[in-house]
JSON list of C-alpha atoms in Angstrom, two decimals:
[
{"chain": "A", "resi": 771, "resn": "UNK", "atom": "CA", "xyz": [8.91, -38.58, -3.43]},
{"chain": "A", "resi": 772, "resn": "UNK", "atom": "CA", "xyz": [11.10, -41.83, -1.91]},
{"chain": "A", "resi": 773, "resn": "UNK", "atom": "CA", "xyz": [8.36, -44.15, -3.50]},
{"chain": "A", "resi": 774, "resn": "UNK", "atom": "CA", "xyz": [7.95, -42.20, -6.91]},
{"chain": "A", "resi": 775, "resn": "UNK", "atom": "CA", "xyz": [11.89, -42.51, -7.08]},
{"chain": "A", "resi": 776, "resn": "UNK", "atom": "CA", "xyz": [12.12, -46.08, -5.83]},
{"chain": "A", "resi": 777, "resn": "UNK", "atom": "CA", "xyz": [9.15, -47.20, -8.53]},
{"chain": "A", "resi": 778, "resn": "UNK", "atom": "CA", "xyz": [10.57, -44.96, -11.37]},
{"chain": "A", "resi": 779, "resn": "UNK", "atom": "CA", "xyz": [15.00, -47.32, -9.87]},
{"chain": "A", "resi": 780, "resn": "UNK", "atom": "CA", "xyz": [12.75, -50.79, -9.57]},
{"chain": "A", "resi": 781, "resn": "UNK", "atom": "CA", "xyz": [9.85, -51.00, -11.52]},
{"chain": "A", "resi": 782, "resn": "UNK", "atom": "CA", "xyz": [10.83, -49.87, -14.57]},
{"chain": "A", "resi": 783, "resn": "UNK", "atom": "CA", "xyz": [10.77, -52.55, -17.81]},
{"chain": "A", "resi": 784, "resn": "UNK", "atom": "CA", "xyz": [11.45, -51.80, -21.48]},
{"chain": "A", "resi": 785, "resn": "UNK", "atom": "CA", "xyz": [10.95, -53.52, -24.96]},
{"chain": "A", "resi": 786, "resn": "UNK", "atom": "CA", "xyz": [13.85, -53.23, -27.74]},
{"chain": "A", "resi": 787, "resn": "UNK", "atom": "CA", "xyz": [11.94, -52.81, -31.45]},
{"chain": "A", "resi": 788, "resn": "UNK", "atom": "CA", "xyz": [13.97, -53.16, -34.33]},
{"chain": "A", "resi": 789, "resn": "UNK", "atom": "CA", "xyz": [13.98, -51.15, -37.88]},
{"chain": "A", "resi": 790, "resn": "UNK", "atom": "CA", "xyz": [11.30, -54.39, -39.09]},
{"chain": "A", "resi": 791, "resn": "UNK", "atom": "CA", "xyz": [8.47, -53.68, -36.74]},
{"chain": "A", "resi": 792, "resn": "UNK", "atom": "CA", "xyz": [9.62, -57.05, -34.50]},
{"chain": "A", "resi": 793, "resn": "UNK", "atom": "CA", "xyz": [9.47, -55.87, -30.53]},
{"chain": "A", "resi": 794, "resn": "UNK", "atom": "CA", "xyz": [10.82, -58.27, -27.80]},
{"chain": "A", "resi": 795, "resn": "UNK", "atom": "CA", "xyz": [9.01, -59.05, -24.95]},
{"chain": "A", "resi": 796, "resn": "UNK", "atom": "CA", "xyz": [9.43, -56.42, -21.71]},
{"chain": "A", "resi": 797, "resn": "UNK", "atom": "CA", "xyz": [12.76, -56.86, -20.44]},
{"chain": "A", "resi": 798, "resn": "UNK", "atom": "CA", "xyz": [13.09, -55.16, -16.34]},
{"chain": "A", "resi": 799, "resn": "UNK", "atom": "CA", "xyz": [15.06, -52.46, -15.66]},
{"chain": "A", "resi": 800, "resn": "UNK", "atom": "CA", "xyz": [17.98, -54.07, -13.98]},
{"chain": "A", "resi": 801, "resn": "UNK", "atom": "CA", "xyz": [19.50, -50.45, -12.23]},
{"chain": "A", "resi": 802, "resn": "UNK", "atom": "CA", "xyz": [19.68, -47.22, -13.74]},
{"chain": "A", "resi": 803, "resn": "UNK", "atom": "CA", "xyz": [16.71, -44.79, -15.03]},
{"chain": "A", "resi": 804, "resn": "UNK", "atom": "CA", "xyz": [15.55, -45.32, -18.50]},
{"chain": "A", "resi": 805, "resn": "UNK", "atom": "CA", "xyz": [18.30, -43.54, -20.77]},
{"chain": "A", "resi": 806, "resn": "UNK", "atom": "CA", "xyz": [15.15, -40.67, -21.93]},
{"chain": "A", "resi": 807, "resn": "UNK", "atom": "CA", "xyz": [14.11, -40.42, -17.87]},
{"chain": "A", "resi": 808, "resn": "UNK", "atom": "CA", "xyz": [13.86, -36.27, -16.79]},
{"chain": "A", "resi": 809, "resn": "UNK", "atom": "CA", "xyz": [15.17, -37.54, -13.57]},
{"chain": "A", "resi": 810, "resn": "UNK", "atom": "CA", "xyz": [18.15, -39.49, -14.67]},
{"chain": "A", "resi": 811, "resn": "UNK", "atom": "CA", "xyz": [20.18, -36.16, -14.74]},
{"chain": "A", "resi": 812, "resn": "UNK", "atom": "CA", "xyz": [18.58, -34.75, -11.21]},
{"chain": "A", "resi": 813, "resn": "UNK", "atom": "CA", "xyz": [19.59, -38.73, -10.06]},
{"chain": "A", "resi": 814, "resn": "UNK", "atom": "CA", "xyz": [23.22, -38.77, -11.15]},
{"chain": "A", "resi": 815, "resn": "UNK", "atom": "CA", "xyz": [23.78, -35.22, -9.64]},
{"chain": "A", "resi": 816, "resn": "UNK", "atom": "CA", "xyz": [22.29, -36.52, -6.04]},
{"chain": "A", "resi": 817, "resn": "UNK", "atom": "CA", "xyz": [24.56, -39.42, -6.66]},
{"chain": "A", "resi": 818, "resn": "UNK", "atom": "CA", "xyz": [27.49, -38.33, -7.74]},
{"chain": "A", "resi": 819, "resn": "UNK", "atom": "CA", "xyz": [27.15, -34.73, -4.96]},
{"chain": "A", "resi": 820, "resn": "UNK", "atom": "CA", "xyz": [30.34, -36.23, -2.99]},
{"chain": "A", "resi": 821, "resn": "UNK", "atom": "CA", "xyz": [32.62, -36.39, -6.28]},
{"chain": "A", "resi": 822, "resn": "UNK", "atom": "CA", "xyz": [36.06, -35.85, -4.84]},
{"chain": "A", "resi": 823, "resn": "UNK", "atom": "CA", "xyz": [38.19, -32.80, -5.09]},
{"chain": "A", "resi": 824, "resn": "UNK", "atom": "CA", "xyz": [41.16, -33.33, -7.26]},
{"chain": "A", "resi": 825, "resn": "UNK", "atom": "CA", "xyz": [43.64, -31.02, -9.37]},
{"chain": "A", "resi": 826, "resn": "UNK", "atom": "CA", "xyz": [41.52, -31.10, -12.62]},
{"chain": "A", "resi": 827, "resn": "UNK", "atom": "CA", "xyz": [38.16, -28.85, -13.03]},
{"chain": "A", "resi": 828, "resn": "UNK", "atom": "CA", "xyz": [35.48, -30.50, -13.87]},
{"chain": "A", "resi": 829, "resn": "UNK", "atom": "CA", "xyz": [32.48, -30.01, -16.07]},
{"chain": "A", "resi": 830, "resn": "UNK", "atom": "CA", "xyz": [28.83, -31.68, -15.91]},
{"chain": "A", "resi": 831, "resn": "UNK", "atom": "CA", "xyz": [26.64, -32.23, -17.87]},
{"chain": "A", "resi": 832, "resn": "UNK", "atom": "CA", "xyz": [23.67, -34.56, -17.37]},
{"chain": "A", "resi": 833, "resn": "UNK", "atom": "CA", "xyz": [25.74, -37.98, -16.92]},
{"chain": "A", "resi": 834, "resn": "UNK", "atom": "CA", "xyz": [29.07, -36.69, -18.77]},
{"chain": "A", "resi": 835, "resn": "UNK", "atom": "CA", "xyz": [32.01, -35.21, -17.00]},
{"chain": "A", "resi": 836, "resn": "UNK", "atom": "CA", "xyz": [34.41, -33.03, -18.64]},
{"chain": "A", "resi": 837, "resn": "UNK", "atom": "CA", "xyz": [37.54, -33.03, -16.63]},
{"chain": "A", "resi": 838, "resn": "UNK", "atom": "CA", "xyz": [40.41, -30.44, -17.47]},
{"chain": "A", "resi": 839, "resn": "UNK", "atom": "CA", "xyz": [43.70, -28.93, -15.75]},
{"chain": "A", "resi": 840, "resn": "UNK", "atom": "CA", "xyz": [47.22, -27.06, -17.00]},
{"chain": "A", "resi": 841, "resn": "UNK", "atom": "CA", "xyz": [50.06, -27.36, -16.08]},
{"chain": "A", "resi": 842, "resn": "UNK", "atom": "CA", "xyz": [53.78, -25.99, -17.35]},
{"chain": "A", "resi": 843, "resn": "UNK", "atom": "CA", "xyz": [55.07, -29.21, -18.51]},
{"chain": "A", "resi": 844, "resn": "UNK", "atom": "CA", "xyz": [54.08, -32.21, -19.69]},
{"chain": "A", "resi": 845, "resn": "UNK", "atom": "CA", "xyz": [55.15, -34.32, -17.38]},
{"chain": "A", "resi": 846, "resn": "UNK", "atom": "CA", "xyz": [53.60, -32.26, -14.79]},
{"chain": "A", "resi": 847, "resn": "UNK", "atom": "CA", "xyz": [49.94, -33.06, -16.37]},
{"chain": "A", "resi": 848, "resn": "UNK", "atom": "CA", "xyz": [51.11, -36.78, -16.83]},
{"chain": "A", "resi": 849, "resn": "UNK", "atom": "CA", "xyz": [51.90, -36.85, -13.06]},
{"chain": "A", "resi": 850, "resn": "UNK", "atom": "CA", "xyz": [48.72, -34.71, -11.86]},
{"chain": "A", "resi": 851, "resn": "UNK", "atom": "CA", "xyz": [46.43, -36.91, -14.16]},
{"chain": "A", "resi": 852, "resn": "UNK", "atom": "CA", "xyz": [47.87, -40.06, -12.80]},
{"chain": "A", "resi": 853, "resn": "UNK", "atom": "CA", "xyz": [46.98, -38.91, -8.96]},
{"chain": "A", "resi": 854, "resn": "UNK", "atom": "CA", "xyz": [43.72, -37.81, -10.01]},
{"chain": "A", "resi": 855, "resn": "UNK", "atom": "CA", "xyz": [42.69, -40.88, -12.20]},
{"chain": "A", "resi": 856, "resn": "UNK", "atom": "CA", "xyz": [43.85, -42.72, -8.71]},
{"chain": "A", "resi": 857, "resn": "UNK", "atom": "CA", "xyz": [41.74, -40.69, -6.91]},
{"chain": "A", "resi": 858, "resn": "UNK", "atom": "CA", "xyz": [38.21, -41.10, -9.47]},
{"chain": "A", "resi": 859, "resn": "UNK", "atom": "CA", "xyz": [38.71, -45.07, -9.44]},
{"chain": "A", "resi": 860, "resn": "UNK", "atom": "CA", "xyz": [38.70, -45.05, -5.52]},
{"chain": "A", "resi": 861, "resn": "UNK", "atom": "CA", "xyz": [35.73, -43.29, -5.54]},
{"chain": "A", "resi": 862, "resn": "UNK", "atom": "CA", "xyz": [34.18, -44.78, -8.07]},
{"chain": "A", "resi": 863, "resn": "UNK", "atom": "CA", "xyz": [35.39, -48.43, -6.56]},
{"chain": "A", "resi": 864, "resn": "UNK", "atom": "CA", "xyz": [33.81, -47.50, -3.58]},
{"chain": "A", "resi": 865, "resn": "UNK", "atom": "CA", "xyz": [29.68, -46.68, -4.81]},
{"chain": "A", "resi": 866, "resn": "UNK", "atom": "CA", "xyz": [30.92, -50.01, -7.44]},
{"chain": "A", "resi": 867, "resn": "UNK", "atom": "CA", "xyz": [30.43, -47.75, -10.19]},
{"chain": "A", "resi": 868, "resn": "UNK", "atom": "CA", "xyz": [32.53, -48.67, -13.66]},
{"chain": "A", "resi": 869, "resn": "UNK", "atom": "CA", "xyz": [34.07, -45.88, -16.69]},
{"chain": "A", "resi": 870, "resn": "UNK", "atom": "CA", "xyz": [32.31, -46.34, -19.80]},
{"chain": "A", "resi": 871, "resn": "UNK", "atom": "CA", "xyz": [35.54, -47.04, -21.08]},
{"chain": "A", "resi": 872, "resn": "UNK", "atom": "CA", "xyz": [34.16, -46.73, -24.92]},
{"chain": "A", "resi": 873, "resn": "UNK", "atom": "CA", "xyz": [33.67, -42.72, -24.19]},
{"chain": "A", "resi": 874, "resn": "UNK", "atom": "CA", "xyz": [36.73, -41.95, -22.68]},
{"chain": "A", "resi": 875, "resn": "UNK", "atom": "CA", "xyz": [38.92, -39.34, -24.63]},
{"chain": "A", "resi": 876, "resn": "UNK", "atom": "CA", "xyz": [42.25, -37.45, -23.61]},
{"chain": "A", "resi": 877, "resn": "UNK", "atom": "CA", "xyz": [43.28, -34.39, -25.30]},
{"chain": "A", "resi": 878, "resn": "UNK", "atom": "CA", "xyz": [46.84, -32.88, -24.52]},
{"chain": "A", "resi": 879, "resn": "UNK", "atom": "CA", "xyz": [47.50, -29.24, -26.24]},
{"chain": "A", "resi": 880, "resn": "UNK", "atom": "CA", "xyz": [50.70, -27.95, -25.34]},
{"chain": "A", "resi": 881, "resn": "UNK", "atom": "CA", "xyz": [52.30, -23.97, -26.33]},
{"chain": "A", "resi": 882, "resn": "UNK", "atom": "CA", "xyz": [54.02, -25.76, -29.14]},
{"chain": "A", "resi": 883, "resn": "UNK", "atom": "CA", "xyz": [50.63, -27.44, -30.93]},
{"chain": "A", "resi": 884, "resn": "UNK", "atom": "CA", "xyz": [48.77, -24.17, -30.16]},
{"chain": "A", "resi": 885, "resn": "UNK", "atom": "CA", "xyz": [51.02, -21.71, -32.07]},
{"chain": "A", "resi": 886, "resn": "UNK", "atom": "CA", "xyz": [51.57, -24.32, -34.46]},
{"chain": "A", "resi": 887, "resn": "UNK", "atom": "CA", "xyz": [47.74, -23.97, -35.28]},
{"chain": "A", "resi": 888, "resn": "UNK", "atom": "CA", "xyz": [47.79, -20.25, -35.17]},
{"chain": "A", "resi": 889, "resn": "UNK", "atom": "CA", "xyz": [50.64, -19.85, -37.62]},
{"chain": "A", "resi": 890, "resn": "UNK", "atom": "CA", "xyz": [49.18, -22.06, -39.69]},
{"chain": "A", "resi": 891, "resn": "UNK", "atom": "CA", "xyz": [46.31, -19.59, -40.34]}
]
């Protein structure tokens, strides 16, 4: 299973083809599974098992984590999402891993926006 693993990490090449029917010649895989791999999900969970505990619960899914928490105010969240976010890019620092900072989104709903949307209906 360690060599089927290390073959599918090391040995693994692609060609890009475009929408005229050109293809390039086979690049190597330079880390990483190939983005349509089964065992890119079963991978990142292994990888990522030691994800440090922090105020937020988190969600995962494949390779994407949801990460949510409440809190009364809003300078409470801003203050326990600061301390967490500390806390990810340690980790993450440490196994050199980077935020796909394109995908990143933050979403703060608050008692006020929430009835807002219900009275609006």
């Amino acid at each position: 299973m360690t060599n089927l693993i290390i073959n599918l990490l090391y040995c693994g090449s692609f060609i890009l083809h475009t929408k005229y029917g050109q293809s390039s010649r086979p690049h190597n895989l330079k880390n990483g599974v190939a983005q349509s791999s089964v065992l890119a999900p079963t991978l990142y969970n292994v990888y990522t098992y030691d994800f440090p505990d922090t105020l937020f619960t988190k969600y995962v899914y494949a390779d994407d984590v949801a990460l949510t928490f409440s809190a009364p105010t809003f300078s409470q969240s801003e203050k326990n999402l600061t301390e967490d976010m500390a806390t990810v890019q340690k980790y993450l620092s440490k196994w050199h891993l980077k935020l796909s900072t394109t995908k990143i989104v933050c979403s703060v709903f608050t008692s006020e926006i929430i009835m807002q949307v219900i009275n609006s209906k």
